[in-house]
XYZ file of N, CA, C and O in Angstrom:
624
model
N 87.511 62.550 107.047
C 86.436 61.855 107.807
C 86.638 60.993 108.637
O 87.280 60.879 109.336
N 85.111 60.611 108.837
C 85.191 59.791 110.031
C 84.162 58.467 109.739
O 83.248 58.813 109.118
N 84.640 57.333 110.354
C 83.694 56.013 110.212
C 83.262 55.637 111.342
O 83.926 55.594 112.268
N 82.593 54.907 111.051
C 81.282 54.594 112.148
C 81.798 53.402 112.615
O 82.073 52.723 112.112
N 82.469 53.312 114.333
C 82.671 52.086 114.732
C 81.851 50.649 114.432
O 80.479 51.282 114.250
N 82.424 49.669 113.842
C 81.662 48.608 113.908
C 81.916 47.253 114.521
O 83.249 46.964 114.621
N 81.187 47.048 115.763
C 81.538 45.548 116.595
C 81.106 44.125 115.486
O 80.241 43.289 115.631
N 82.655 43.823 115.150
C 82.197 42.939 114.225
C 81.958 41.423 114.927
O 82.966 41.320 115.959
N 81.288 40.959 114.275
C 80.870 39.449 115.387
C 82.480 38.675 115.661
O 83.553 39.382 114.826
N 83.074 38.184 115.960
C 84.416 37.493 116.661
C 84.568 35.763 116.475
O 83.309 35.300 116.804
N 85.482 35.339 116.063
C 85.973 34.020 116.079
C 87.067 33.717 116.556
O 87.815 34.383 116.577
N 86.554 33.202 117.939
C 87.703 32.553 118.740
C 88.767 34.360 118.907
O 90.158 34.104 118.904
N 87.980 35.028 119.189
C 88.460 36.542 119.913
C 88.980 37.323 118.745
O 89.494 38.894 119.130
N 88.671 36.812 117.293
C 89.572 37.590 116.385
C 88.347 38.143 115.390
O 87.160 37.044 115.154
N 87.771 39.273 115.199
C 86.875 40.014 114.016
C 87.098 39.586 112.882
O 88.266 39.011 112.030
N 85.951 39.109 112.245
C 85.955 38.673 110.912
C 84.909 39.324 110.102
O 83.608 40.037 110.676
N 84.566 39.234 108.565
C 83.372 39.805 108.228
C 83.798 38.613 106.392
O 84.096 37.173 107.243
N 82.819 38.803 105.911
C 82.898 38.146 105.069
C 82.582 38.864 103.484
O 82.621 40.000 103.251
N 82.851 37.861 102.574
C 82.614 38.183 100.944
C 82.322 37.284 100.363
O 81.739 36.123 100.276
N 81.021 38.049 99.691
C 80.000 37.805 99.262
C 79.793 38.193 97.839
O 80.830 38.822 97.377
N 80.427 36.824 96.592
C 80.504 36.556 95.379
C 80.107 36.912 94.529
O 78.791 35.646 94.572
N 79.612 37.653 93.563
C 78.240 37.532 92.888
C 78.860 38.094 91.252
O 79.426 38.770 91.333
N 78.079 37.094 90.378
C 78.591 37.080 89.379
C 77.647 37.136 88.118
O 76.736 36.570 88.184
N 78.068 37.608 86.813
C 77.097 37.415 85.809
C 76.914 35.673 85.468
O 77.922 35.210 85.151
N 75.890 35.255 85.352
C 75.372 33.755 84.945
C 75.673 33.484 83.281
O 75.846 34.963 82.769
N 76.003 32.571 83.006
C 76.261 32.291 81.374
C 75.046 33.028 80.453
O 74.921 33.401 79.650
N 73.460 32.682 81.647
C 72.521 33.554 80.715
C 72.674 35.445 80.926
O 71.102 36.017 80.049
N 73.391 35.599 82.039
C 73.450 37.245 81.409
C 72.585 37.411 82.886
O 72.575 39.058 83.179
N 72.257 36.795 84.048
C 71.843 37.291 85.423
C 72.705 37.736 86.600
O 73.763 36.524 86.387
N 72.613 38.556 87.440
C 73.423 38.131 88.226
C 72.699 36.483 89.465
O 71.662 36.527 89.659
N 74.059 36.897 89.728
C 73.778 35.603 91.233
C 74.667 35.357 91.851
O 76.203 35.658 92.024
N 74.574 35.228 93.142
C 75.703 35.262 94.570
C 76.137 33.732 93.864
O 75.240 33.137 94.419
N 77.751 33.499 94.008
C 77.781 32.844 93.906
C 78.856 31.534 95.068
O 78.926 30.131 94.882
N 79.452 32.283 96.235
C 79.602 31.740 97.260
C 79.946 32.793 98.159
O 79.467 34.407 97.722
N 80.006 32.415 99.194
C 80.288 33.601 100.671
C 81.158 32.272 101.302
O 81.433 30.985 101.109
N 82.634 33.555 101.747
C 83.666 33.245 102.796
C 83.747 34.012 103.469
O 83.709 35.278 103.737
N 84.145 33.886 105.263
C 84.531 34.162 105.772
C 86.104 34.436 106.304
O 86.682 33.461 105.455
N 86.185 35.751 105.917
C 87.452 36.116 106.802
C 88.084 36.285 107.796
O 87.663 37.024 108.873
N 88.664 36.133 108.689
C 88.868 36.244 109.659
C 90.536 37.203 110.000
O 91.494 36.438 109.647
N 90.513 38.058 110.837
C 91.703 38.434 111.440
C 92.792 38.061 111.907
O 92.566 36.866 112.565
N 94.048 38.209 111.108
C 94.954 37.994 112.251
C 95.286 38.025 113.626
O 94.422 38.803 114.138
N 96.050 37.364 114.269
C 95.876 37.482 115.543
C 96.305 39.454 116.059
O 97.114 39.417 115.306
N 95.967 40.044 116.737
C 95.916 41.251 117.188
C 95.920 42.343 116.367
O 96.629 43.418 116.113
N 95.333 41.849 115.150
C 94.900 42.758 114.012
C 93.635 43.128 113.911
O 92.451 42.258 114.359
N 93.005 44.172 113.337
C 91.779 44.064 112.677
C 91.059 43.747 111.181
O 90.002 43.639 111.270
N 91.981 43.992 110.067
C 92.148 44.163 108.724
C 92.217 42.326 108.588
O 93.075 41.741 108.846
N 91.549 42.079 107.586
C 90.898 40.814 107.794
C 91.651 39.594 106.545
O 91.074 38.865 105.739
N 91.732 41.131 105.604
C 92.244 40.536 103.831
C 93.863 39.196 104.283
O 94.319 39.687 105.230
N 93.578 38.715 103.142
C 94.966 37.851 103.175
C 95.737 38.142 103.287
O 97.098 37.893 103.839
N 96.226 39.811 102.331
C 97.679 40.259 102.896
C 98.143 40.654 103.861
O 99.219 40.904 104.454
N 96.883 40.356 104.911
C 97.285 41.506 106.438
C 97.434 40.049 107.327
O 97.427 40.135 108.550
N 97.677 39.153 106.873
C 97.470 37.805 107.552
C 96.303 37.227 107.860
O 95.703 35.853 108.345
N 95.067 37.855 107.460
C 93.502 37.079 107.393
C 93.593 35.727 106.794
O 93.938 35.412 105.969
N 92.542 35.204 107.655
C 93.142 33.180 107.138
C 91.207 32.987 106.950
O 90.129 33.966 107.421
N 91.091 32.295 105.593
C 89.263 31.926 105.329
C 88.787 30.784 105.594
O 89.724 30.126 106.331
N 87.997 31.039 106.214
C 86.879 30.215 106.798
C 85.997 29.837 106.215
O 84.862 30.883 105.538
N 85.230 28.712 106.309
C 84.005 28.585 106.236
C 82.865 29.516 106.309
O 82.616 29.792 107.924
N 82.002 29.575 105.819
C 80.823 30.919 106.673
C 79.853 29.970 107.542
O 79.784 30.837 108.793
N 78.929 28.797 107.460
C 78.444 28.331 108.322
C 79.419 28.138 109.846
O 78.348 28.609 110.874
N 79.906 27.590 109.814
C 80.809 27.658 111.336
C 81.405 28.500 112.126
O 80.549 28.732 113.778
N 81.563 29.852 111.325
C 81.583 31.415 111.766
C 80.485 31.807 112.385
O 80.247 32.049 113.565
N 79.143 31.918 111.490
C 77.770 31.952 111.940
C 77.102 30.988 113.255
O 76.988 31.872 114.096
N 77.475 29.911 113.114
C 76.783 29.060 114.301
C 77.704 29.304 115.495
O 76.952 28.984 116.848
N 78.344 29.648 115.792
C 79.387 30.521 116.649
C 78.217 31.558 117.448
O 77.696 32.112 118.937
N 77.470 32.253 116.919
C 76.577 33.415 117.088
C 74.878 33.286 116.815
O 74.313 34.129 117.522
N 74.650 32.144 116.636
C 72.848 31.840 116.335
C 73.031 30.695 115.420
O 73.625 29.732 115.356
N 71.818 30.672 115.349
C 70.948 28.937 115.218
C 71.581 29.028 113.442
O 71.829 30.019 112.561
N 71.512 27.225 113.582
C 70.900 26.927 111.965
C 70.368 27.654 111.016
O 70.932 28.247 110.467
N 69.144 27.983 111.790
C 67.952 28.339 110.504
C 68.842 30.527 110.560
O 68.582 30.358 109.743
N 69.227 31.065 111.233
C 69.120 32.073 111.617
C 70.385 32.399 110.479
O 70.490 33.372 109.768
N 71.496 31.258 110.594
C 72.300 32.005 109.637
C 72.580 31.521 108.290
O 72.805 32.039 107.407
N 71.246 30.719 108.135
C 70.680 30.261 106.583
C 70.009 31.338 106.290
O 70.285 31.797 105.203
N 69.213 32.079 107.528
C 68.123 33.121 106.252
C 69.448 34.926 106.794
O 68.971 34.777 105.824
N 70.448 34.751 107.031
C 71.378 35.439 106.835
C 71.992 35.739 105.730
O 72.336 36.511 104.889
N 72.100 34.067 105.366
C 72.943 33.794 103.900
C 72.200 34.061 102.404
O 72.396 34.803 102.082
N 70.794 33.783 102.971
C 70.029 34.276 101.558
C 69.942 35.847 101.483
O 69.768 36.207 100.853
N 69.754 36.492 102.824
C 69.978 38.098 102.772
C 70.935 38.758 101.654
O 71.188 39.125 101.088
N 72.434 37.691 102.204
C 73.351 38.176 101.888
C 73.584 37.950 100.591
O 73.500 38.816 99.746
N 73.068 36.461 99.876
C 72.808 36.852 98.236
C 71.856 37.740 97.948
O 72.488 37.878 96.639
N 70.971 38.078 98.606
C 70.117 38.801 97.447
C 70.890 40.278 97.842
O 70.909 41.254 96.197
N 71.552 40.630 98.733
C 72.044 42.022 98.595
C 73.281 41.597 97.578
O 73.691 42.701 96.851
N 73.867 40.627 97.318
C 75.020 40.912 96.217
C 74.258 41.355 94.845
O 74.835 41.813 94.395
N 73.433 40.117 94.649
C 72.541 40.590 93.462
C 72.116 42.060 93.326
O 72.290 42.881 92.327
N 71.168 42.634 94.390
C 70.900 44.119 94.285
C 72.055 45.262 94.117
O 71.872 45.738 93.328
N 73.256 44.760 94.529
C 73.917 45.707 94.792
C 74.906 45.344 93.384
O 75.087 46.922 92.643
N 75.275 44.316 93.005
C 75.900 44.429 91.467
C 74.289 45.224 90.810
O 74.909 45.517 89.593
N 73.843 44.597 90.555
C 72.501 44.896 89.291
C 72.213 46.586 89.759
O 72.275 47.894 88.240
N 72.459 47.275 90.768
C 72.097 48.452 91.336
C 73.827 49.431 90.281
O 73.913 50.225 89.527
N 74.921 48.702 90.742
C 76.164 49.090 90.188
C 76.011 49.339 88.817
O 77.032 50.146 88.158
N 75.351 48.266 88.053
C 75.731 48.263 86.833
C 74.644 49.309 86.008
O 75.147 49.188 84.560
N 74.068 50.066 86.692
C 73.785 50.425 85.660
C 74.261 52.342 85.629
O 74.321 53.160 84.387
N 75.518 52.356 86.443
C 76.349 53.258 86.193
C 77.651 52.912 85.232
O 78.252 53.229 84.353
N 78.083 51.396 85.498
C 79.490 50.287 85.002
C 78.259 49.776 84.298
O 78.645 48.568 84.592
N 77.839 49.447 83.122
C 77.267 48.513 82.152
C 77.723 47.399 82.341
O 77.720 46.233 81.993
N 79.368 47.330 81.822
C 80.527 46.366 81.734
C 80.733 45.431 82.968
O 81.319 44.576 82.680
N 80.396 45.686 83.859
C 80.445 45.138 85.151
C 80.144 43.806 84.913
O 79.095 43.445 84.497
N 80.424 42.600 85.335
C 80.653 41.193 85.441
C 80.329 40.577 86.719
O 80.180 39.573 86.657
N 81.383 41.067 87.608
C 81.168 40.454 88.622
C 81.818 41.610 90.034
O 82.529 42.751 89.646
N 81.319 40.511 91.285
C 81.651 41.866 92.902
C 81.577 40.745 93.785
O 81.556 40.187 93.863
N 82.736 41.489 94.267
C 82.929 40.601 95.437
C 81.972 41.466 96.555
O 83.423 43.051 96.643
N 81.282 41.591 97.104
C 81.184 42.608 98.381
C 81.401 42.123 99.584
O 81.299 40.610 100.521
N 82.265 42.766 100.028
C 82.732 42.374 101.786
C 81.711 43.172 102.701
O 81.212 44.692 102.848
N 81.418 42.347 103.759
C 80.157 42.759 104.619
C 80.604 42.326 105.972
O 81.647 41.744 105.717
N 80.191 43.294 107.151
C 80.784 42.891 108.310
C 79.605 42.294 108.822
O 77.942 43.059 108.275
N 79.358 41.924 109.736
C 77.887 41.236 110.658
C 78.227 42.076 111.761
O 79.393 41.712 112.450
N 77.193 42.971 112.558
C 77.649 43.368 113.829
C 77.104 42.535 115.256
O 76.104 41.251 114.637
N 77.209 42.618 116.590
C 76.831 41.690 117.489
C 75.083 42.020 117.622
O 74.502 41.012 118.177
N 74.291 42.612 116.467
C 73.258 43.022 116.383
C 72.976 42.111 115.287
O 71.448 42.058 115.065
N 73.558 41.386 114.246
C 72.797 40.859 113.600
C 72.867 41.763 112.066
O 72.608 41.385 111.284
N 73.275 43.202 112.258
C 72.863 44.216 111.034
C 74.310 43.881 110.562
O 75.555 43.409 111.156
N 73.818 43.895 108.751
C 75.274 43.887 107.756
C 75.405 45.503 107.360
O 74.564 46.499 107.075
N 76.537 44.863 107.234
C 77.304 46.470 106.700
C 77.736 45.792 105.774
O 79.127 45.191 105.508
N 77.844 46.862 104.668
C 78.634 47.192 103.241
C 79.911 47.430 103.986
O 80.063 48.828 103.854
N 81.052 47.176 103.632
C 82.535 48.129 103.949
C 82.975 48.274 102.549
O 83.617 48.850 102.217
N 82.824 47.159 101.495
C 83.601 47.771 100.439
C 83.250 46.697 99.437
O 82.374 45.463 99.529
N 82.966 47.281 97.920
C 82.549 46.796 96.525
C 83.786 46.514 96.143
O 84.488 47.563 95.478
N 84.066 45.046 95.276
C 85.107 44.896 94.610
C 84.993 44.506 93.350
O 84.063 43.113 93.165
N 85.280 45.466 92.590
C 85.094 44.942 91.010
C 85.562 43.627 90.370
O 85.491 43.132 89.336
N 87.012 43.314 91.103
C 87.597 41.970 90.097
C 88.452 41.170 91.635
O 89.385 41.319 92.011
N 87.289 40.700 92.298
C 87.523 39.857 93.296
C 88.414 38.879 92.952
O 88.449 38.462 92.147
N 89.103 38.749 94.221
C 90.333 37.639 93.690
C 88.610 36.031 94.139
O 88.250 36.675 94.542
N 89.250 35.035 92.960
C 88.765 33.655 92.934
C 89.421 32.581 93.296
O 88.234 32.079 93.786
N 90.463 33.227 94.012
C 91.687 31.788 94.654
C 90.775 31.056 95.678
O 91.324 30.119 96.121
N 90.589 32.325 96.827
C 89.631 31.376 97.547
C 88.330 30.741 97.762
O 88.652 29.740 98.648
N 88.272 30.887 96.897
C 86.977 29.692 96.187
C 87.592 28.036 95.560
O 87.182 27.354 96.191
N 88.324 28.481 95.228
C 88.826 27.278 94.576
C 89.851 26.521 95.357
O 89.759 25.520 96.038
N 91.073 27.343 96.424
C 91.427 26.565 97.182
C 91.098 26.137 99.157
O 91.874 25.358 99.179
N 90.090 27.007 98.906
C 89.574 26.517 100.627
C 88.338 25.554 100.453
O 88.227 24.853 101.620
N 87.668 25.560 99.432
C 86.425 24.580 99.432
C 86.726 23.467 99.164
O 87.661 22.938 97.847
N 86.883 22.178 99.630
C 87.076 20.881 99.439
C 86.089 20.012 98.437
O 86.336 19.011 97.658
N 84.375 20.653 98.660
C 83.426 20.419 97.402
C 83.893 21.527 95.916
O 83.594 22.496 95.775
N 84.362 20.523 95.083
C 84.519 21.166 94.099
C 83.813 22.164 92.829
O 84.279 23.188 91.894
N 82.470 21.694 93.613
C 81.603 21.966 92.317
C 81.508 23.804 93.034
O 80.456 24.490 91.955
N 81.503 23.996 93.882
C 81.531 25.481 94.513
C 82.619 26.243 93.494
O 82.238 27.026 92.640
N 83.924 26.241 93.157
C 84.347 26.983 92.454
C 84.197 26.490 90.863
O 84.419 27.680 89.660
N 83.618 25.231 90.580
C 83.127 24.551 89.346
C 82.925 25.702 88.776
O 81.950 26.608 87.680
N 81.250 26.425 89.464
C 80.136 27.285 89.555
C 80.691 28.676 88.846
O 80.673 29.638 87.745
N 82.136 29.063 89.744
C 82.414 30.344 89.988
C 82.884 30.427 88.850
O 83.254 31.642 88.011
N 84.077 29.421 88.226
C 85.301 29.594 87.500
C 83.859 29.468 85.922
O 83.997 29.797 84.730
N 83.050 28.704 85.480
C 82.251 28.719 84.143
C 82.226 29.525 84.345
O 81.955 30.200 83.167
N 80.796 30.399 84.812
C 80.690 31.544 85.181
C 81.739 32.895 84.321
O 81.733 33.937 83.922
N 83.046 32.743 85.486
C 83.739 33.662 85.199
C 84.240 33.650 83.831
O 84.277 34.724 82.890
N 84.585 32.342 83.223
C 84.633 32.319 81.327
C 83.737 32.563 81.178
O 83.982 33.054 79.614
N 82.130 32.457 81.215
C 81.024 33.038 80.320
C 81.435 34.088 79.949
O 81.163 35.044 78.927
N 82.071 35.050 80.935
C 82.197 36.640 81.166
C 83.401 36.668 80.262
O 84.109 37.705 80.785
N 84.243 36.228 80.026
C 86.021 36.653 79.485
C 86.661 36.789 80.434
O 87.520 36.621 79.831
N 86.974 36.066 82.096
C 87.709 36.254 82.961
C 88.475 35.199 82.599
O 88.214 33.973 83.027
N 89.614 35.180 82.312
C 90.655 33.615 82.213
C 91.366 33.491 83.301
O 91.884 34.413 84.040
N 90.867 32.524 84.254
C 92.196 31.963 84.963
C 92.595 31.091 85.064
O 92.645 30.208 84.042
N 94.325 31.695 85.348
C 94.994 30.739 85.197
C 95.346 29.539 86.060
O 94.460 29.395 87.217
N 95.404 28.356 85.627
C 95.367 26.885 86.326
C 96.830 26.722 86.639
O 96.999 25.934 87.442
N 98.239 27.340 86.717
C 98.808 27.157 87.251
C 99.482 28.601 88.015
O 98.788 30.299 87.152
N 100.303 28.715 88.867
C 101.261 30.156 89.318
C 102.171 30.166 88.277
O 102.829 29.912 87.703
N 102.031 32.044 88.626
C 103.261 32.474 87.918
C 104.787 32.434 88.649
O 104.436 32.051 89.452
N 105.667 32.092 87.688
C 106.845 32.213 87.889
C 107.634 33.102 88.434
O 107.371 34.235 88.059
N 107.950 33.098 89.147
C 108.654 34.261 90.014
C 109.732 34.906 88.841
O 110.456 35.045 88.326
């Protein structure tokens, strides 16, 4: 298999991608509830936590490459993309309740879907955002569709 190379946007010389969290609301509608940026560790291209990637807020990452209005337009586009992908996947997977849509944005601002996770990590939304309302909404939706979120770390 051959995969097309994507020239990702960068933050301080390091590539980053975005995670769009899309969940079923308590009313049963798909809603994109948050976006986080994930910046690769130094000298790496993989952005996930286990490879040393670091979570960042969406807006400061994007403002390095575009205006505030352009960043908001892309945010809206990503939220709609999350809802559309979830709705399409639900046709084949009717019990689907949440997705983590990993997307890249290239230097021409094209959006590329890298991966869709059906049980995405929710902890970055709790740990990273100082505004507790972001995680409260994520948690409320997760609880509504039966995902139990532990409030304590598991013992080793």
